[in-house]
Coordinates of C-alpha atoms in Angstrom, one line a residue:
X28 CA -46.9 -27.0 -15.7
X29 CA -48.9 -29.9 -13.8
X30 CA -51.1 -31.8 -15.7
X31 CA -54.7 -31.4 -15.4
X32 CA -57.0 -33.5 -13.3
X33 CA -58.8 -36.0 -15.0
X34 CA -62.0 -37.8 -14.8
X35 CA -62.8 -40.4 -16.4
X36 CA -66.8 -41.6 -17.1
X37 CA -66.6 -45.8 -17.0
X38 CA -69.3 -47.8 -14.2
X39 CA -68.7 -46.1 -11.1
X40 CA -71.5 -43.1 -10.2
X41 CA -69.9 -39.7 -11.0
X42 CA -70.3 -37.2 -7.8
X43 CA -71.5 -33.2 -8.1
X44 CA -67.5 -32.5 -7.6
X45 CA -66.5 -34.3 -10.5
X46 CA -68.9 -31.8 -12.3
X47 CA -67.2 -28.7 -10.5
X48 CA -63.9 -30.0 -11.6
X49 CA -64.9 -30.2 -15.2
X50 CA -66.6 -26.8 -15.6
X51 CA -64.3 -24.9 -12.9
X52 CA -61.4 -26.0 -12.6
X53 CA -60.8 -27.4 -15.7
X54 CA -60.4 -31.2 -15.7
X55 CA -60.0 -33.1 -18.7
X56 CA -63.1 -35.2 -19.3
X57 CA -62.5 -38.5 -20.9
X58 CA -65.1 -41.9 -22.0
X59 CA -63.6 -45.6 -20.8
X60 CA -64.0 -47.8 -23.8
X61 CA -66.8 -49.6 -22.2
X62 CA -68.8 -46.2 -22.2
X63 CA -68.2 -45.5 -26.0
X64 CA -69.3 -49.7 -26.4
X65 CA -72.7 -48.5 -24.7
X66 CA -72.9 -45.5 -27.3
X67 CA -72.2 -47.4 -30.0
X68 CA -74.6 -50.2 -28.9
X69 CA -77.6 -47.6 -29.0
X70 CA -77.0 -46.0 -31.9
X71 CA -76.6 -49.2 -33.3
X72 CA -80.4 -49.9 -32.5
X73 CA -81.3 -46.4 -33.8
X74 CA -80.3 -47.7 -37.1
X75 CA -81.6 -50.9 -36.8
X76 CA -85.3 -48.6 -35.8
X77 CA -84.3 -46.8 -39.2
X78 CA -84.0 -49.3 -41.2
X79 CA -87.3 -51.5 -40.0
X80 CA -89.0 -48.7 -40.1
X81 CA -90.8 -49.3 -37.1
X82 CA -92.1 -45.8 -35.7
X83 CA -90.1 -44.3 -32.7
X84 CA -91.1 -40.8 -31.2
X85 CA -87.8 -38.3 -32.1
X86 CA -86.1 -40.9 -34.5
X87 CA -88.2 -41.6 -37.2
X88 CA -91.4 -38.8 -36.2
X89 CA -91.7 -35.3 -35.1
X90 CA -91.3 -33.6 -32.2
X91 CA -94.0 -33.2 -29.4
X92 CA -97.2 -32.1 -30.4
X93 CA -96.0 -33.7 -34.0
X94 CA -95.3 -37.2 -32.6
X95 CA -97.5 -38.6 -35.2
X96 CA -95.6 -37.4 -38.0
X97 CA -93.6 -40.1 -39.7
X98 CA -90.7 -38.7 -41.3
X99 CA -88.2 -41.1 -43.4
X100 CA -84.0 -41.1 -45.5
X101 CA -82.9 -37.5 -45.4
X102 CA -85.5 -36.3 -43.3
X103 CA -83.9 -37.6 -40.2
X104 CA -80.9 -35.8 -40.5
X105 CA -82.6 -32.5 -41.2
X106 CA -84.8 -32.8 -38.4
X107 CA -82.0 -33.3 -35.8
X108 CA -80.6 -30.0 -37.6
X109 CA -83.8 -28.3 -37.8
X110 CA -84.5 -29.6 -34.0
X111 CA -80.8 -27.4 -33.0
X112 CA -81.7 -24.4 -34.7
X113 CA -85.5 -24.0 -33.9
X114 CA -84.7 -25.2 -30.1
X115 CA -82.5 -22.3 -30.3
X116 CA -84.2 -19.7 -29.0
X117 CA -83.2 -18.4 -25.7
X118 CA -83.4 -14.7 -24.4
X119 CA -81.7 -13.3 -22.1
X120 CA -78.0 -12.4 -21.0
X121 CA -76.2 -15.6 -21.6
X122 CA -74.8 -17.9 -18.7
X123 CA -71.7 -17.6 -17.4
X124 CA -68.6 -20.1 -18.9
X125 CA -68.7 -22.5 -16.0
X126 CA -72.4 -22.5 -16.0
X127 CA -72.4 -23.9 -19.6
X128 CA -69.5 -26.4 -18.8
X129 CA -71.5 -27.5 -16.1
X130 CA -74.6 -28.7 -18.6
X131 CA -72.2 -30.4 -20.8
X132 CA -70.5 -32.7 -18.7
X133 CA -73.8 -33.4 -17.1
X134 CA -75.1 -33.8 -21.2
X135 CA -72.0 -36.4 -21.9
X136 CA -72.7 -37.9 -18.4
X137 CA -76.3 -38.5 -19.4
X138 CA -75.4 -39.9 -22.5
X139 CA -72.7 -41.9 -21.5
X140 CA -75.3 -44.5 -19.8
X141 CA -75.8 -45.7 -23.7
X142 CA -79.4 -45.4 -23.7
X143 CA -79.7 -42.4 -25.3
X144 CA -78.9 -43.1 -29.0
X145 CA -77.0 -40.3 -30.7
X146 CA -73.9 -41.2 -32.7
X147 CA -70.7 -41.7 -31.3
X148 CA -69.5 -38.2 -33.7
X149 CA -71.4 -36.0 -31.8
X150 CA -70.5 -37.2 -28.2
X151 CA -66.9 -36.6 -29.2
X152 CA -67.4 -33.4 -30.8
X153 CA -69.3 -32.2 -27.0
X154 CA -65.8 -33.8 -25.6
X155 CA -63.8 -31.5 -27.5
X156 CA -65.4 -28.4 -26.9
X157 CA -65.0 -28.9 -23.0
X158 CA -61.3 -30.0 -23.5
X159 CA -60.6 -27.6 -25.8
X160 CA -62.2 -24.6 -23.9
X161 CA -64.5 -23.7 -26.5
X162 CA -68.0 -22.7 -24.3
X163 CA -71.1 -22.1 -26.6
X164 CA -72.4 -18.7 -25.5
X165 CA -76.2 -19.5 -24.1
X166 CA -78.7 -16.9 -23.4
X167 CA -79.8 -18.2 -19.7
X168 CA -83.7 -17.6 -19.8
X169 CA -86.5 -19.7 -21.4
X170 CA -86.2 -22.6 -20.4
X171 CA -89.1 -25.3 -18.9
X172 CA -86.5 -27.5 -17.8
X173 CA -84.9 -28.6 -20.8
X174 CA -84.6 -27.7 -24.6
X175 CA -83.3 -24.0 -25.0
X176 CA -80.3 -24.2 -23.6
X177 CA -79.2 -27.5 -24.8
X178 CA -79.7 -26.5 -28.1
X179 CA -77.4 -23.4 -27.8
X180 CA -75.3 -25.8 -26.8
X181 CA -75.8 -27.7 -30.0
X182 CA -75.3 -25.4 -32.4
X183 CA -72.0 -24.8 -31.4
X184 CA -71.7 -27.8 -33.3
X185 CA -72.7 -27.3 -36.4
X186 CA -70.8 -24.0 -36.3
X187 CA -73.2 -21.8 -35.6
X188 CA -73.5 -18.7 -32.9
X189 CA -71.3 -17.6 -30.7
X190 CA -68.7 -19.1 -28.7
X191 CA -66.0 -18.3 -25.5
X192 CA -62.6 -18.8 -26.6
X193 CA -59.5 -17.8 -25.3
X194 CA -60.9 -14.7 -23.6
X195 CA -62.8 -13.9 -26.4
X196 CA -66.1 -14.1 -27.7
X197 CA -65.9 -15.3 -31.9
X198 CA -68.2 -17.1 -34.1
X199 CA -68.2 -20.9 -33.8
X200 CA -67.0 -21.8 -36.6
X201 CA -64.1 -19.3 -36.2
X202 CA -63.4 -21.4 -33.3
X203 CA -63.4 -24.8 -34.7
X204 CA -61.5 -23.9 -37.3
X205 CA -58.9 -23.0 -35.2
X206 CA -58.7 -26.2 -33.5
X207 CA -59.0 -28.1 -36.5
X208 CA -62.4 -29.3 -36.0
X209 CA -65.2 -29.4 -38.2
X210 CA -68.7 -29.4 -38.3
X211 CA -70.9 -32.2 -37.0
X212 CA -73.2 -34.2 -39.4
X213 CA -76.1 -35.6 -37.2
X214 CA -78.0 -38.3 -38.2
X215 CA -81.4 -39.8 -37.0
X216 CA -81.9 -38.9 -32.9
X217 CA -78.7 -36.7 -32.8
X218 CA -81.0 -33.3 -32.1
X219 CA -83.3 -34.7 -30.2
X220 CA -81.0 -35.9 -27.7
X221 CA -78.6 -32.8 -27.7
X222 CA -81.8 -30.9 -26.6
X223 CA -83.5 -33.5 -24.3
X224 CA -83.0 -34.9 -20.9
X225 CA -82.2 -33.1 -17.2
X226 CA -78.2 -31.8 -17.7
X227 CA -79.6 -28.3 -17.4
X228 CA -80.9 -28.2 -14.2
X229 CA -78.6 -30.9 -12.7
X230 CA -75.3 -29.4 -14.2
X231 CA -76.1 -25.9 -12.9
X232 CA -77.3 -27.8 -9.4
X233 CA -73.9 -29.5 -8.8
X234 CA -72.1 -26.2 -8.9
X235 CA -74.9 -24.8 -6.6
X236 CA -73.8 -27.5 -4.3
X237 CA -70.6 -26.7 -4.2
X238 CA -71.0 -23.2 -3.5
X239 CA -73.6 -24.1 -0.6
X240 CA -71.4 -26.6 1.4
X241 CA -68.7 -24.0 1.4
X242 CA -71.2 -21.3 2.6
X243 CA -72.3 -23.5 4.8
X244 CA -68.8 -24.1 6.2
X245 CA -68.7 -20.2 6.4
X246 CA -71.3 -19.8 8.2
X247 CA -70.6 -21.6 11.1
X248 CA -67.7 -20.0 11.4
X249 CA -68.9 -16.4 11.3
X250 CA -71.8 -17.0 13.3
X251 CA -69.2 -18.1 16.2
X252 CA -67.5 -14.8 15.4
X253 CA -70.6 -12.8 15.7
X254 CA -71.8 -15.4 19.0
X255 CA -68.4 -14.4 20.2
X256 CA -68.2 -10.7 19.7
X257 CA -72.1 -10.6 21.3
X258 CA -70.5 -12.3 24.6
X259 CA -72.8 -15.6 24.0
X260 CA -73.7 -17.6 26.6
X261 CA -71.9 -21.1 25.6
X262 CA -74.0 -23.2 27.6
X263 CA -76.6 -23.1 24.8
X264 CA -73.6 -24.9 22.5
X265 CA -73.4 -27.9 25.1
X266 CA -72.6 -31.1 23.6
X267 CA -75.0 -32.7 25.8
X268 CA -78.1 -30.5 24.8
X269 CA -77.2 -30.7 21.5
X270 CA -77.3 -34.2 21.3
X271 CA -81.3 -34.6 22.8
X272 CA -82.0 -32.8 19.4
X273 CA -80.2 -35.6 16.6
X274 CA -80.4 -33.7 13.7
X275 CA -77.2 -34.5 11.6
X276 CA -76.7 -31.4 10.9
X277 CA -77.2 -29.4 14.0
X278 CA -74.3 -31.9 15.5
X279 CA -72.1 -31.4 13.3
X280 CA -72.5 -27.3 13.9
X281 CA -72.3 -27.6 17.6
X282 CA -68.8 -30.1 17.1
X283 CA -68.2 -26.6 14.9
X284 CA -69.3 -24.0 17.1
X285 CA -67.5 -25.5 20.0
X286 CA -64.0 -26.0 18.5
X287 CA -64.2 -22.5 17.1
X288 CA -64.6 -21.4 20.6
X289 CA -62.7 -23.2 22.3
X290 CA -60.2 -21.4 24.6
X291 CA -61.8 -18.2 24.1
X292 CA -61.5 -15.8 26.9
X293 CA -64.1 -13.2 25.9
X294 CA -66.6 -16.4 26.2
X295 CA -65.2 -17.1 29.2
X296 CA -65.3 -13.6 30.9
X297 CA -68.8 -13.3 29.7
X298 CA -70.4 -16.5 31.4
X299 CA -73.7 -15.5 33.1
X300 CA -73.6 -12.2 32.1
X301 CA -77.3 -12.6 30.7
X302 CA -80.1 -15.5 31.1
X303 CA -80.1 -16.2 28.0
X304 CA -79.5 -14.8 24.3
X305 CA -81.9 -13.4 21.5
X306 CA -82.8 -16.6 19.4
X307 CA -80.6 -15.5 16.0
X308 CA -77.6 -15.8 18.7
X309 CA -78.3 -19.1 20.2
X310 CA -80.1 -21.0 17.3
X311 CA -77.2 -21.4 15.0
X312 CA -77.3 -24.9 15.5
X313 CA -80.7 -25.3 15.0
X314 CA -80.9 -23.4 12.1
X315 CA -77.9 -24.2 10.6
X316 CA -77.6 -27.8 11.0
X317 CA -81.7 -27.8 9.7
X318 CA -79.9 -26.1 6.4
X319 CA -77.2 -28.9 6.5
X320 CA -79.9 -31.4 6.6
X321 CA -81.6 -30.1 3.9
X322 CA -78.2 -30.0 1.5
X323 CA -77.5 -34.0 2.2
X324 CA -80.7 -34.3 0.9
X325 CA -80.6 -31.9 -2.2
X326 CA -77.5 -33.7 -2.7
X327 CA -79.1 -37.1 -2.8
X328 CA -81.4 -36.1 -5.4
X329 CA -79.0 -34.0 -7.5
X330 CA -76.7 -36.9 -7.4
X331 CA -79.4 -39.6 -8.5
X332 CA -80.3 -37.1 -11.5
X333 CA -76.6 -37.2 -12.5
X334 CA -76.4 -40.5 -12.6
X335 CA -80.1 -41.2 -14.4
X336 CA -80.7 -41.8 -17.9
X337 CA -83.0 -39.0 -18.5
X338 CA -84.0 -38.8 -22.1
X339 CA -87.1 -39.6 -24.3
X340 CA -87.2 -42.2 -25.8
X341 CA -85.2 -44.4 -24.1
X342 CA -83.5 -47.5 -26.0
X343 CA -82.8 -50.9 -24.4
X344 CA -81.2 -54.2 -24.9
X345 CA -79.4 -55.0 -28.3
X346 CA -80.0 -54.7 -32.2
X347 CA -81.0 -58.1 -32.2
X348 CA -83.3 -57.3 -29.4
X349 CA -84.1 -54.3 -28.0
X350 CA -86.9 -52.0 -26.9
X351 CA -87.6 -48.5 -27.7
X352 CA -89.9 -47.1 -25.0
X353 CA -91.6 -43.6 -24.2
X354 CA -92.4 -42.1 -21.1
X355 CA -90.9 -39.0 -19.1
X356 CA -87.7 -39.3 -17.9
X357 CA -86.8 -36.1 -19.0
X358 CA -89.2 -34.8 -16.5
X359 CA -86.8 -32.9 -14.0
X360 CA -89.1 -32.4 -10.6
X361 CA -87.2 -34.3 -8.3
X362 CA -83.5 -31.6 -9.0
X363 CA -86.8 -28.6 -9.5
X364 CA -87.6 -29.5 -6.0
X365 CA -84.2 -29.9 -4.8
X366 CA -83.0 -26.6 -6.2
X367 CA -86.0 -25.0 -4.3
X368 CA -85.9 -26.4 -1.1
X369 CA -82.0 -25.4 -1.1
X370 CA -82.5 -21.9 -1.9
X371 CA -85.4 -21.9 1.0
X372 CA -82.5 -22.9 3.4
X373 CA -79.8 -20.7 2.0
X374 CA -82.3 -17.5 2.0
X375 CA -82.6 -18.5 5.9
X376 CA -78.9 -18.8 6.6
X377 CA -79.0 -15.0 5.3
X378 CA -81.8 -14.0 7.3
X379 CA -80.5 -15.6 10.6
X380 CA -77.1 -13.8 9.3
X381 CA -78.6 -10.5 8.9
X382 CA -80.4 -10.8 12.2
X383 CA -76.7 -11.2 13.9
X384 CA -74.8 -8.4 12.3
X385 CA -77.8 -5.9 13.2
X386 CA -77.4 -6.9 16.8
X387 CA -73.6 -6.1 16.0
X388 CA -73.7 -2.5 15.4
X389 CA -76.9 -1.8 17.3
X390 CA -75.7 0.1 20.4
X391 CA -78.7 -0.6 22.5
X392 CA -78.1 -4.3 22.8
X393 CA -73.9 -4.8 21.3
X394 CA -72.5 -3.0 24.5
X395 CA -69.9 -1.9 21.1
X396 CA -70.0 1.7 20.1
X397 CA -72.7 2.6 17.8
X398 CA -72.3 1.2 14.0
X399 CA -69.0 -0.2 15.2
X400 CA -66.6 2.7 14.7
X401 CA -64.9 5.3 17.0
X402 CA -66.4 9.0 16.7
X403 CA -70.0 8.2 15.6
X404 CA -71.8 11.3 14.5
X405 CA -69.4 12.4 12.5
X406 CA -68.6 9.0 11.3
X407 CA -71.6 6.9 9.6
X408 CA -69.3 3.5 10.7
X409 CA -71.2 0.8 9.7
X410 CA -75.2 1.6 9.5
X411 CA -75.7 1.1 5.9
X412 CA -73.9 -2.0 5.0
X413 CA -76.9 -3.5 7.3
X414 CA -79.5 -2.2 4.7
X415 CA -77.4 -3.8 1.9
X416 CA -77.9 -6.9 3.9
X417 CA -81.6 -6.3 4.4
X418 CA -82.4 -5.7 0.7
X419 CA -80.0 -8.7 0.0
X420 CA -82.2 -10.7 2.2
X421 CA -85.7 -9.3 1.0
X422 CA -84.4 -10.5 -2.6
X423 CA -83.5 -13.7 -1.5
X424 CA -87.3 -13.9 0.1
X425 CA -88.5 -13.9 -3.5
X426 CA -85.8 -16.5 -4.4
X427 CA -87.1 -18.8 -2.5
X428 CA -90.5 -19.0 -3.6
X429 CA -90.9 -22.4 -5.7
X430 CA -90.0 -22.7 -9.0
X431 CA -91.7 -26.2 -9.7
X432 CA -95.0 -24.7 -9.2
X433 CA -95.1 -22.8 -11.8
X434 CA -96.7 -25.3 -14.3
X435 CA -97.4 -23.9 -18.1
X436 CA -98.6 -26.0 -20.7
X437 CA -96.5 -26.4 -23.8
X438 CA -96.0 -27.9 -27.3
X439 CA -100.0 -28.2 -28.0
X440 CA -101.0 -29.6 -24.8
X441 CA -98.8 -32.6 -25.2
X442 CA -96.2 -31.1 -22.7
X443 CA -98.8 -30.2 -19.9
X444 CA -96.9 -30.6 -16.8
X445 CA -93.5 -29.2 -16.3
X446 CA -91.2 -29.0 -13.5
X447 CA -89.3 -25.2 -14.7
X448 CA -86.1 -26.9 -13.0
X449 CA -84.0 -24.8 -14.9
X450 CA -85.5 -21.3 -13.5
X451 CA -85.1 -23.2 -10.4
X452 CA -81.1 -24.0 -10.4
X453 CA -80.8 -20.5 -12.0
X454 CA -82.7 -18.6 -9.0
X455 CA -81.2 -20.9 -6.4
X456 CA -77.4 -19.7 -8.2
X457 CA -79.0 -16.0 -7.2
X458 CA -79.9 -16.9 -3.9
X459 CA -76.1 -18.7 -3.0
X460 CA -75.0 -15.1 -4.5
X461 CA -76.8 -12.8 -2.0
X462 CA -76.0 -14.8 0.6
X463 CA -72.1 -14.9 0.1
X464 CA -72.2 -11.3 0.5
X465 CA -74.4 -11.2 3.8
X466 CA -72.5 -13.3 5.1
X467 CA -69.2 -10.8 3.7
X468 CA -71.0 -8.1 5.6
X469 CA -71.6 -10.2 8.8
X470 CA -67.6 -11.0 8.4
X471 CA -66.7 -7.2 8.5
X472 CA -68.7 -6.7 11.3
X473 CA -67.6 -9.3 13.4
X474 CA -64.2 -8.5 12.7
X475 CA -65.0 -4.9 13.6
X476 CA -66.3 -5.9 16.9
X477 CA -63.3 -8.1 17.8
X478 CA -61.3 -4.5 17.1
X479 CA -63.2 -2.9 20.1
X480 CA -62.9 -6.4 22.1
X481 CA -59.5 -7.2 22.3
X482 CA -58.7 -3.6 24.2
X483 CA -60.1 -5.0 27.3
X484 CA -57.5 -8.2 27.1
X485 CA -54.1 -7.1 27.4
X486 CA -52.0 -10.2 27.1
X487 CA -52.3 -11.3 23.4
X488 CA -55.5 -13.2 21.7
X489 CA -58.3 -13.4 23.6
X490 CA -60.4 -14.9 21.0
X491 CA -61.8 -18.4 20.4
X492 CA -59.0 -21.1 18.3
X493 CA -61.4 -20.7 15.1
X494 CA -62.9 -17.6 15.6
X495 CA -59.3 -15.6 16.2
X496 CA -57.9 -17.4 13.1
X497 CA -60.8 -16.0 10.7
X498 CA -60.3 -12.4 12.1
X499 CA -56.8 -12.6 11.4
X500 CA -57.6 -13.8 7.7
X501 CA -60.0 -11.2 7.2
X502 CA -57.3 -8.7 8.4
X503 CA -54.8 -9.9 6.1
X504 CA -57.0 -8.3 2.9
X505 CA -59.3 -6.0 4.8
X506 CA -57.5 -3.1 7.7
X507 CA -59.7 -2.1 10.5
X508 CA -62.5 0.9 10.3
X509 CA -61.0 3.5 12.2
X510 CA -63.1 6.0 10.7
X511 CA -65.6 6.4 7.4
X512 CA -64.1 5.2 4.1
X513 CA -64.9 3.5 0.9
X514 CA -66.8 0.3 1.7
X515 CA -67.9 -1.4 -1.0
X516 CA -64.2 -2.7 -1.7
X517 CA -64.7 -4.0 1.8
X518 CA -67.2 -6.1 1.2
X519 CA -65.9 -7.2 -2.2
X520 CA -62.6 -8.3 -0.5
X521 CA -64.5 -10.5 2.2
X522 CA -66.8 -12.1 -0.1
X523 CA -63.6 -12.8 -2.3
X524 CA -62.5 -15.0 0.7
X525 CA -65.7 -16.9 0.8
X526 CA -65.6 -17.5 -2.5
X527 CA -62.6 -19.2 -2.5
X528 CA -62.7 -22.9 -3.1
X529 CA -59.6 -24.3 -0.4
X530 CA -58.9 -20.7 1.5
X531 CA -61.0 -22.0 4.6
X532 CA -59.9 -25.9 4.5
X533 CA -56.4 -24.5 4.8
X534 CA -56.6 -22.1 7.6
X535 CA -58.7 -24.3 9.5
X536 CA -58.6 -28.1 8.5
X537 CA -60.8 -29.4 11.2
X538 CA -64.0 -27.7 10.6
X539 CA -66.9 -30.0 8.7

């Protein structure tokens, strides 16, 4: 069997894929011995706090609203334990195994900066539940950011709750045994960082990335079919009008648009056959390239979050000299707002979507038989997949309202701002969900169209270079609707082919 990838966390700045690979694809996730030196180095000054004695919010006090309380021997231990298990509170069904990886290489990441504190033990005991496929079962709602779901995570532990392992769900400590692992003993700052920091939100937002590029990707390419099947006018596409509008991303989906086109003699036989097309036709580029834009700059921030030291406090320098500071690094709004904005432009690339696959099986402006499908009357064709994409869209409206505006107060007043950047990756996950299967039902459609399309060309493919290729893959899993059946597989087959992670990058290698 081939070995599996590896990444390794030394100096360089880790990337959202390296995340992906870790929680989907399995990757082994290792420490270079200059990050386990930076560990060591900050736990070092947690026990050099300890020992002076010196008062430190989370290593030698309580927790938020009990900051003031100094706590001392083998009280620090208990409170990291009591910090897990009281943490621990999360409602809700739990996230999904890749979700969960996700927050703990983000976790190690964040802890691998050496600032954090926690003891070497426990980082390697985080290490071994990822390479070992052991994922802590975590109930997905209530969180403010941070704290619930971290803490699930820490139980796991201590060898308590409920784990995913080998296909099954057992206790924790069933699991553990099994690999020969035991328990973790935490010591002063251990809880406090297991639950602290940003890995939530930016974990879960690094897997949102990935899923949005690809949609992205997607999109472009089944707009073109639907441009294609609704005999666009290509001028709109023109390299030369694009460019007096310099977006980045709109450039890149005209390059896109045009080489999925190119050659096509439907777009060909259908130049000046109307003034000019209805705006969800001949925007794609606009709108898009303006969602492109807007994922390089999620990805910015989710990037600069992965690579942040993010909890509170924050240790610096050496035992001989350091500095323990507070402040708010933990404070996630800058992935909150990132995670927002993205699911604004993904709900958008499913409305545009579900404007074009209307026009599709709408008789008075397709020129295709109604609904797409031969004998309509007695045949329904395709009318109510278009309501499925109208409710999906209507959900993702709600989406898409802001999750970092949402402010609660918390912990006594002393957490009184709070950037619910957690609720915000989770809804945006939603959101990337909907959309996939819009743009599954937009797929069908298109494909459906090029069915009634390719009867008026009689020598071969007509279709665009791109464009014919993705009808073909579709056909490959999905036969033509020659009259009503079952549809729901339909769509479930589609979206299966969006969902894949190289399936596109191999049947056409030159789309961006």
């Amino acid at each position: 069997m081939p070995q599996a990838k590896k990444i390794v966390i030394a100096d360089a700045p880790l990337r959202w894929q390296d995340v992906v690979a870790v929680a989907r694809q399995g990757a082994v996730l290792e420490l270079s011995a200059q990050t386990w030196a930076r560990i060591d180095n900050a736990q070092a000054i947690v026990q050099r706090i300890v020992v002076s004695g010196e008062r430190a919010y989370g290593v030698n006090t309580g927790l938020g609203a009990l900051c003031n309380v100094s706590l001392q021997d083998e009280q620090l231990s208990q409170l990291s334990r009591n910090t897990l298990l009281s943490h621990a509170c999360g409602v809700g069904a739990p996230l999904t195994d890749e979700q969960t990886r996700s927050i703990m290489c983000a976790a190690i990441i964040n802890y691998s900066h050496g600032k954090s504190g926690l003891h070497r033990q426990v980082v390697e005991a985080l290490l071994d539940l990822l390479n070992r496929g052991i994922t802590p079962q975590v109930p997905s709602q209530g969180s403010v950011g941070y704290l619930t779901h971290m803490a699930h995570i820490g139980i796991s532990l201590l060898g308590v709750g409920q784990v995913s392992y080998r296909g099954q769900i057992v206790s924790a400590q069933q699991a553990l045994a099994e690999e020969g692992l035991k328990p973790v003993q935490l010591g002063a700052k251990d809880g406090l960082c297991l639950v602290n920091g940003t890995p939530c939100m930016t974990g879960l937002s690094c897997l949102a990335l990935a899923d949005a590029t690809r949609l992205l990707q997607w999109a472009d390419v089944i707009g073109a079919m639907s441009f294609e099947a609704q005999r666009g006018q290509i001028d709109a596409f023109d390299a030369e009008i694009i460019a007096l509008k310099p977006h980045p991303g709109m450039q890149q989906v005209g390059i896109n648009l045009r080489g999925l086109l190119d050659g096509s003699e439907v777009i060909a036989s259908s130049k000046g056959i109307r003034t000019q097309d209805a705006l969800s036709i001949r925007s794609i580029p606009q709108v898009h390239g303006a969602a492109r834009d807007q994922l390089d700059h999620a990805t910015r921030q989710i990037e600069t979050e992965l690579n942040s030291a993010t909890d509170n406090p924050l240790l610096l320098g050496t035992p001989d000299n350091y500095r323990v500071m507070s402040q708010a690094n933990p404070h996630g709004q800058s992935v909150a707002l990132a995670a927002d904005l993205l699911a604004i432009a993904m709900a958008e690339i499913g409305s545009i979507a579900e404007r074009r696959l209307d026009r599709l099986i709408n008789p008075h402006v397709s020129g295709l038989p109604a609904f797409l499908v031969s004998n309509p009357g007695v045949n329904s064709g395709m009318m109510i997949v278009q309501y499925v994409a109208a409710s999906l869209c209507a959900e993702n409206r709600q989406l898409a309202q802001p999750a970092v505006l949402d402010n609660y107060v918390t912990s006594g007043l002393q957490e009184d701002h709070l950037s619910m950047g957690t609720n915000a990756a989770l809804k945006l996950h939603r959101a990337l969900e909907n959309c996939t299967q819009i743009l599954a039902i937009e797929y069908l459609l298109a494909a459906q169209a090029f069915e009634f399309l390719k009867a008026d060309f009689l020598k071969g493919p007509c279709f665009g270079a791109g464009t014919d290729v993705a009808w073909r893959l579709l056909r490959e899993r999905v036969p033509a609707y020659d009259q009503d059946r079952w549809l729901a597989p339909d769509i479930a087959s589609a979206a299966s082919i969006l969902k894949s992670p190289t399936l596109l990058q191999t049947a056409l290698p030159g789309l961006h």
